[in-house]
Tab-separated table of C-alpha atoms in Angstrom:
chain	number	residue	atom	x	y	z
A	1	MET	CA	71.310	57.575	-45.673
A	2	SER	CA	68.579	59.364	-47.497
A	3	ALA	CA	66.137	61.632	-45.700
A	4	PRO	CA	62.931	59.719	-46.743
A	5	ARG	CA	64.316	56.424	-45.340
A	6	LEU	CA	65.247	58.109	-42.029
A	7	GLU	CA	61.789	59.631	-41.725
A	8	SER	CA	60.144	56.259	-42.382
A	9	ARG	CA	62.182	54.611	-39.568
A	10	GLN	CA	61.284	57.363	-37.128
A	11	GLY	CA	57.635	57.018	-38.034
A	12	ARG	CA	57.696	53.249	-37.369
A	13	ARG	CA	59.338	53.813	-33.973
A	14	ALA	CA	56.712	56.396	-32.970
A	15	ALA	CA	53.915	54.070	-34.079
A	16	HIS	CA	55.476	51.232	-32.040
A	17	ARG	CA	55.599	53.426	-28.941
A	18	ALA	CA	52.019	54.543	-29.385
A	19	ARG	CA	50.712	50.992	-29.913
A	20	PRO	CA	48.915	49.763	-26.769
A	21	SER	CA	50.521	46.735	-25.091
A	22	PRO	CA	48.453	43.590	-25.247
A	23	THR	CA	46.785	42.714	-21.951
A	24	VAL	CA	45.956	39.225	-20.818
A	25	PRO	CA	42.285	39.063	-19.862
A	26	ARG	CA	41.675	37.940	-16.253
A	27	PRO	CA	39.644	34.752	-16.088
A	28	ARG	CA	36.200	35.271	-14.684
A	29	ARG	CA	34.770	33.029	-11.988
A	30	PRO	CA	31.477	31.350	-12.776
A	31	PRO	CA	28.581	32.965	-10.937
A	32	ASN	CA	27.774	29.804	-8.912
A	33	GLU	CA	31.350	29.144	-7.809
A	34	PRO	CA	32.032	30.104	-4.142
A	35	GLY	CA	34.463	32.930	-3.437
A	36	PRO	CA	37.648	32.818	-1.360
A	37	PRO	CA	37.374	31.463	2.203
A	38	GLY	CA	37.859	34.907	3.749
A	39	ARG	CA	35.019	36.421	1.705
A	40	ARG	CA	32.630	33.505	1.778
A	41	PRO	CA	29.255	34.565	3.155
A	42	SER	CA	28.483	32.910	6.458
A	43	GLY	CA	25.340	30.883	6.047
A	44	GLY	CA	25.583	29.233	9.514
A	45	LEU	CA	27.518	29.062	12.753
A	46	SER	CA	31.221	28.292	12.448
A	47	GLY	CA	33.185	26.034	14.797
A	48	THR	CA	34.595	28.993	16.736
A	49	ALA	CA	31.139	30.434	17.290
A	50	LEU	CA	29.933	27.069	18.611
A	51	LEU	CA	32.894	26.766	21.003
A	52	ARG	CA	32.443	30.170	22.621
A	53	PRO	CA	29.437	29.252	24.802
A	54	ALA	CA	30.866	25.778	25.396
A	55	LEU	CA	34.082	26.992	27.050
A	56	PRO	CA	32.410	28.700	30.068
A	57	ALA	CA	30.116	25.709	30.467
A	58	ALA	CA	33.102	23.343	30.466
A	59	LEU	CA	34.908	25.546	33.008
A	60	LEU	CA	31.895	25.575	35.321
A	61	LEU	CA	31.574	21.813	34.973
A	62	PHE	CA	35.257	21.363	35.840
A	63	ILE	CA	34.913	23.548	38.940
A	64	ALA	CA	31.785	21.654	40.051
A	65	VAL	CA	33.478	18.254	39.644
A	66	THR	CA	36.583	19.512	41.469
A	67	LEU	CA	34.555	20.769	44.427
A	68	HIS	CA	32.440	17.606	44.551
A	69	SER	CA	35.465	15.286	44.468
A	70	GLY	CA	37.229	17.036	47.353
A	71	ALA	CA	40.230	18.085	45.285
A	72	ALA	CA	39.838	21.674	46.472
A	73	ASP	CA	40.263	20.572	50.099
A	74	THR	CA	43.356	18.592	49.153
A	75	LEU	CA	44.779	21.605	47.352
A	76	MET	CA	44.125	23.860	50.338
A	77	ARG	CA	45.817	21.381	52.678
A	78	PHE	CA	48.839	21.312	50.412
A	79	LEU	CA	48.987	25.087	50.137
A	80	ASP	CA	48.560	25.424	53.905
A	81	PHE	CA	51.993	23.887	54.281
A	82	GLY	CA	53.554	24.183	50.829
A	83	ALA	CA	52.922	27.833	49.925
A	84	GLY	CA	55.153	29.109	52.719
A	85	VAL	CA	57.864	26.606	51.842
A	86	LEU	CA	57.741	27.581	48.173
A	87	ALA	CA	57.933	31.258	49.129
A	88	LEU	CA	60.949	30.705	51.367
A	89	VAL	CA	62.729	28.543	48.801
A	90	SER	CA	62.092	31.067	46.015
A	91	LEU	CA	63.294	33.992	48.114
A	92	SER	CA	66.389	32.022	49.199
A	93	VAL	CA	67.219	31.357	45.562
A	94	THR	CA	66.606	35.055	44.849
A	95	VAL	CA	69.160	36.087	47.459
A	96	LEU	CA	71.737	33.627	46.127
A	97	TRP	CA	71.288	34.695	42.506
A	98	GLY	CA	71.401	38.340	43.533
A	99	LEU	CA	74.810	37.732	45.077
A	100	ALA	CA	75.933	35.797	42.011
A	101	ALA	CA	74.948	38.726	39.789
A	102	THR	CA	77.498	40.933	41.582
A	103	ASP	CA	80.429	38.579	41.007
A	104	ARG	CA	83.242	39.917	38.800
A	105	MET	CA	85.921	37.328	39.515
A	106	VAL	CA	84.297	34.375	37.752
A	107	LEU	CA	81.346	35.690	35.727
A	108	ASP	CA	81.611	37.947	32.706
A	109	THR	CA	79.076	40.578	31.655
A	110	GLY	CA	76.763	38.184	29.828
A	111	HIS	CA	76.655	35.748	32.738
A	112	ARG	CA	75.953	38.551	35.195
A	113	LEU	CA	73.030	39.753	33.065
A	114	LEU	CA	71.657	36.214	33.025
A	115	ALA	CA	72.049	35.992	36.791
A	116	GLN	CA	70.179	39.281	37.201
A	117	ALA	CA	67.327	37.966	35.049
A	118	VAL	CA	67.075	34.802	37.169
A	119	HIS	CA	67.285	36.968	40.303
A	120	ARG	CA	64.304	39.061	39.170
A	121	GLY	CA	62.277	36.045	38.057
A	122	THR	CA	62.704	34.112	41.290
A	123	GLY	CA	61.963	37.287	43.248
A	124	ILE	CA	58.626	37.713	41.467
A	125	ALA	CA	57.823	34.040	42.067
A	126	GLY	CA	58.741	34.391	45.735
A	127	LEU	CA	56.433	37.386	46.177
A	128	GLY	CA	53.636	35.490	44.459
A	129	PHE	CA	54.039	32.485	46.753
A	130	LEU	CA	54.287	34.857	49.735
A	131	GLY	CA	50.940	36.454	48.875
A	132	LEU	CA	49.401	32.993	48.412
A	133	HIS	CA	50.836	31.882	51.768
A	134	ILE	CA	49.305	34.859	53.577
A	135	TRP	CA	45.933	34.378	51.871
A	136	VAL	CA	45.784	30.673	52.778
A	137	LYS	CA	46.685	31.289	56.427
A	138	VAL	CA	43.990	33.973	56.741
A	139	ALA	CA	41.396	31.913	54.835
A	140	GLU	CA	42.054	28.840	56.993
A	141	GLY	CA	41.727	30.881	60.172
A	142	HIS	CA	45.268	30.306	61.428
A	143	VAL	CA	45.824	34.058	61.746
A	144	SER	CA	43.555	37.052	61.517
A	145	SER	CA	43.830	39.622	58.776
A	146	ALA	CA	44.857	42.225	61.365
A	147	SER	CA	47.686	40.002	62.642
A	148	ALA	CA	48.868	39.428	59.078
A	149	ALA	CA	48.859	43.155	58.361
A	150	VAL	CA	50.199	44.573	61.649
A	151	PRO	CA	53.407	43.029	63.028
A	152	PHE	CA	53.515	41.575	66.543
A	153	THR	CA	49.756	41.746	67.148
A	154	ASP	CA	48.928	38.036	66.982
A	155	GLY	CA	47.405	36.732	70.198
A	156	ALA	CA	48.999	33.269	70.205
A	157	ARG	CA	52.455	33.803	68.682
A	158	PRO	CA	53.087	37.520	68.334
A	159	GLY	CA	56.856	37.220	67.955
A	160	LEU	CA	57.084	34.556	65.259
A	161	ILE	CA	54.088	35.782	63.252
A	162	GLY	CA	55.332	39.344	63.580
A	163	LEU	CA	58.723	38.366	62.159
A	164	GLY	CA	56.988	36.908	59.113
A	165	THR	CA	54.889	40.041	58.626
A	166	LEU	CA	57.915	42.293	58.971
A	167	ALA	CA	59.880	40.134	56.524
A	168	GLY	CA	57.021	40.374	54.026
A	169	TYR	CA	56.991	44.167	54.192
A	170	LEU	CA	60.751	44.296	53.734
A	171	PHE	CA	60.604	42.011	50.713
A	172	VAL	CA	57.901	44.162	49.129
A	173	ALA	CA	59.945	47.304	49.783
A	174	VAL	CA	63.021	45.703	48.214
A	175	ALA	CA	61.013	44.632	45.160
A	176	VAL	CA	59.478	48.088	44.690
A	177	THR	CA	62.797	49.908	45.017
A	178	GLY	CA	64.402	47.414	42.669
A	179	ALA	CA	61.697	48.028	40.053
A	180	VAL	CA	62.115	51.823	40.235
A	181	ARG	CA	65.875	51.885	40.504
A	182	GLY	CA	66.098	54.547	37.802
A	183	ALA	CA	64.409	57.021	40.146
A	184	PHE	CA	67.377	56.846	42.549
A	185	THR	CA	69.795	59.071	40.688
A	186	GLY	CA	72.742	60.794	42.301
A	187	ILE	CA	75.225	59.626	44.899
A	188	THR	CA	72.988	60.144	47.941
A	189	ALA	CA	69.924	58.528	46.355
A	190	SER	CA	72.055	55.637	45.113
A	191	ARG	CA	73.268	55.021	48.639
A	192	TRP	CA	69.687	55.015	49.909
A	193	TRP	CA	68.719	52.517	47.218
A	194	ARG	CA	71.633	50.256	48.100
A	195	ALA	CA	70.730	50.369	51.782
A	196	LEU	CA	67.093	49.517	51.039
A	197	HIS	CA	68.096	46.703	48.711
A	198	MET	CA	70.544	45.297	51.256
A	199	SER	CA	67.656	44.977	53.719
A	200	ALA	CA	66.673	41.885	51.721
A	201	TYR	CA	69.275	39.956	53.733
A	202	LEU	CA	67.570	41.012	56.973
A	203	ALA	CA	64.175	40.081	55.535
A	204	TRP	CA	65.486	36.700	54.458
A	205	GLY	CA	66.887	35.992	57.923
A	206	LEU	CA	63.573	36.923	59.544
A	207	ALA	CA	61.730	34.723	57.051
A	208	LEU	CA	64.013	31.784	57.896
A	209	VAL	CA	63.248	32.091	61.604
A	210	HIS	CA	59.530	32.499	60.890
A	211	GLY	CA	59.401	29.525	58.538
A	212	LEU	CA	61.381	27.146	60.744
A	213	LYS	CA	59.732	27.982	64.078
A	214	SER	CA	56.208	29.296	63.524
A	215	GLY	CA	54.688	26.255	61.818
A	216	ARG	CA	55.077	22.513	62.023
A	217	ALA	CA	58.525	21.064	62.519
A	218	ALA	CA	60.563	21.185	59.336
A	219	ALA	CA	61.996	18.024	57.845
A	220	GLY	CA	65.683	17.323	58.224
A	221	TRP	CA	66.430	17.868	54.557
A	222	ALA	CA	64.673	21.266	54.639
A	223	THR	CA	66.674	22.419	57.648
A	224	ALA	CA	69.902	21.209	56.023
A	225	GLY	CA	69.022	23.029	52.792
A	226	TYR	CA	68.377	26.297	54.598
A	227	ALA	CA	71.627	25.901	56.532
A	228	ILE	CA	73.533	25.424	53.272
A	229	CYS	CA	71.873	28.524	51.790
A	230	LEU	CA	72.754	30.506	54.900
A	231	ALA	CA	76.391	29.395	54.735
A	232	ALA	CA	76.606	30.162	51.014
A	233	VAL	CA	75.201	33.670	51.529
A	234	ALA	CA	77.606	34.326	54.402
A	235	VAL	CA	80.633	33.192	52.351
A	236	ARG	CA	79.571	35.214	49.312
A	237	LEU	CA	78.999	38.324	51.412
A	238	ALA	CA	82.446	37.952	52.975
A	239	LEU	CA	84.040	37.640	49.532
A	240	ARG	CA	82.082	40.640	48.272
A	241	MET	CA	83.201	42.842	51.166
A	242	ARG	CA	86.789	41.681	50.718
A	243	GLU	CA	86.649	42.536	47.024
A	244	ALA	CA	85.182	45.968	47.805
A	245	ARG	CA	87.979	46.708	50.277
A	246	ARG	CA	90.563	45.560	47.750
A	247	ASN	CA	89.129	47.826	45.072
A	248	SER	CA	89.131	50.763	47.463
A	249	GLY	CA	92.836	50.257	48.165
A	250	GLU	CA	92.594	49.074	51.750
A	251	LEU	CA	94.115	45.699	50.919
A	252	PRO	CA	97.403	45.280	49.029
């Protein structure tokens, strides 16, 4: 190939590289056409801005209608009896699911984690209902705030009310130690944590006596349900202790 032809090809390639690439012009929006919704200038109040003052007004109206219709009194009468029952049922379920979470004969790791999650959730619900139960009893004048705070100081029923107060403190202590379990490191601290957590069974027993004897007479189905829960906890505890002895080598 001759030198002039090679130089001409190289010159065309350099000119092609240096040639600017054609650009497609961006279409322009007419001046009177509105912009995108996010950039549109607000010329008036939007729907959200109109709803903001309406929501508190609607809430106040709902509260006024509720108080005028007597629904608040009906709710308080229900909570006067039902809050304690809901607390006891939730805490009973918490104890049962806590025992189920320790099972290694039937449940695998995933099932035990699920049982622990249910155990924590029902425990939180039980503490919430327990606080509501105490507030309703004090607000209705059934017990004084001092009797609810200090065990065995109630003038009419010091024993039964005191058992409920003591059970409440134990449940709170169990919940707090369960939430900060990571702070109990080491063999000695772990044993202290286990002892504190096992006091939930004592608290549950005290709560059963308080719930069945301190208020109005429980229905037959409620007493039967608590008896079944008590039997189930006793059987599961016996199986757990037997399994612990077997693992330690005391049983063949």
